[in-house]
C-alpha cells in the first residue's frame, strides 16, 4: 500500500506549552489533527476550570488563520481538587478529562498527587459524571529501577484504582511495556491506553546510539525491544482500546543538550508519518485509521471527524532544527527522513488547517 486516506485523526495526548512556544508548535499539530487532548502541566499547572478556559483561549488565538483545530482541555489533578471543580469541569463542555501525575514522576509534576486516595471524593465525582482520568502510570519511588516503574505502578496503584472505582474511565497514557498491553487487554471496557510513535519506533538502544542521545530521552523512558514488539502487536491487532497519543513534548534545544536534560520527544512535526511507519513495519496500515481517527473519539464519547487526510509513501526530509520562539527545537528524526508524506485531501473539517 503506497497511498492511503483516513478520517482526520486526533491526538489524545499532547503538550502545547504556552506563549511563544505554543505559537511555534501549534501549527504542526493543527496541520494534521482535528482535535487534541491538551496536557495541563504548565507552570503553574492548569488546576481550575477558569485557568483551562484562559489557556484554551490562548490556544485558539494561536491557531493559524482559518484553522478549525479544537483543543480538548484537561485539568491537573491535585490532592486539593474538589468534587465541585469536577462538576464545573463537566458543565464547562470544554474540559474533557483530569490528568493524574504522581508527584515527581515527570516534567512539572511537582504539584501532582502524592497519595491518590486523598483524591477519592473527586475520583468518585468523575466516575459519576463520566470524566476520564488520564494516568501517568509510573511509580516515583527512587529505589525502583527506572525501567520497571510502569510495571510496578500497574501492579499496585492502577490495579487498586480499577477495583475501587469500576465506573471510572481510565486512560493509561503513553504505555511502554508488554505488561501494560496485557493489563489493558484484560481490563474492563472503561480502560484504554494511548501509545506514542516514538515508543513504537524506538527501543532503549536508541538512547545510546553512537553516543548519548538526549533527544531520545522521554518519560516513560524507552524500553527494550520485546516491549516495543508488544506495542506493535497491540496496534496491529486493531484493539479499540488502544489509540493515538503522541505525547509530543517540546523542550528548547539547550534544555535537552545539557548536563541534566529535560524529558520529552518532539514528534508533532511529523506525527502521522511516524505512526504510518510503525503500522507499515507490522503490515497493519489498514488498522491506522481506527487507531488514529476512531478509537479515541469513541472512548471519549465524541463524534468521529468528518474531514479526511492522505498519506503517500514518499521520503520527506525532517529539518535539523525548528523555530521555538527565541530558542530552537530538535524534532524526532532531525536531519533524517520519514517514509511518508501527509496530504490533506480536502479542507479538513471540523479540524485541520
Ligand atoms: C512530558 C513533558 O515534557 O511535559 N515529558 C515526557 O517525557 N513525556 C511530560 C510527560 O508526559 O511525562
Ligand atoms: Zn505527556
PDB file of C-alpha atoms and ligand atoms in Angstrom, residues 13 15 39 99 101 174 247 249, ligand 2:
ATOM      1  CA  UNK A  13      -2.080  13.246  24.474  1.00  0.00           C
ATOM      2  CA  UNK A  15       1.913  19.101  25.249  1.00  0.00           C
ATOM      3  CA  UNK A  39      -1.902  18.339  28.823  1.00  0.00           C
ATOM      4  CA  UNK A  99      -4.601  14.252  34.451  1.00  0.00           C
ATOM      5  CA  UNK A 101       0.694  12.916  37.658  1.00  0.00           C
ATOM      6  CA  UNK A 174       1.907   6.519  26.759  1.00  0.00           C
ATOM      7  CA  UNK A 247       2.989  12.794  23.961  1.00  0.00           C
ATOM      8  CA  UNK A 249       6.699  17.239  24.415  1.00  0.00           C
TER       9      UNK A 249
HETATM   10 ZN1  LIG B   2       2.886  13.713  28.291  1.00  0.00          ZN
END
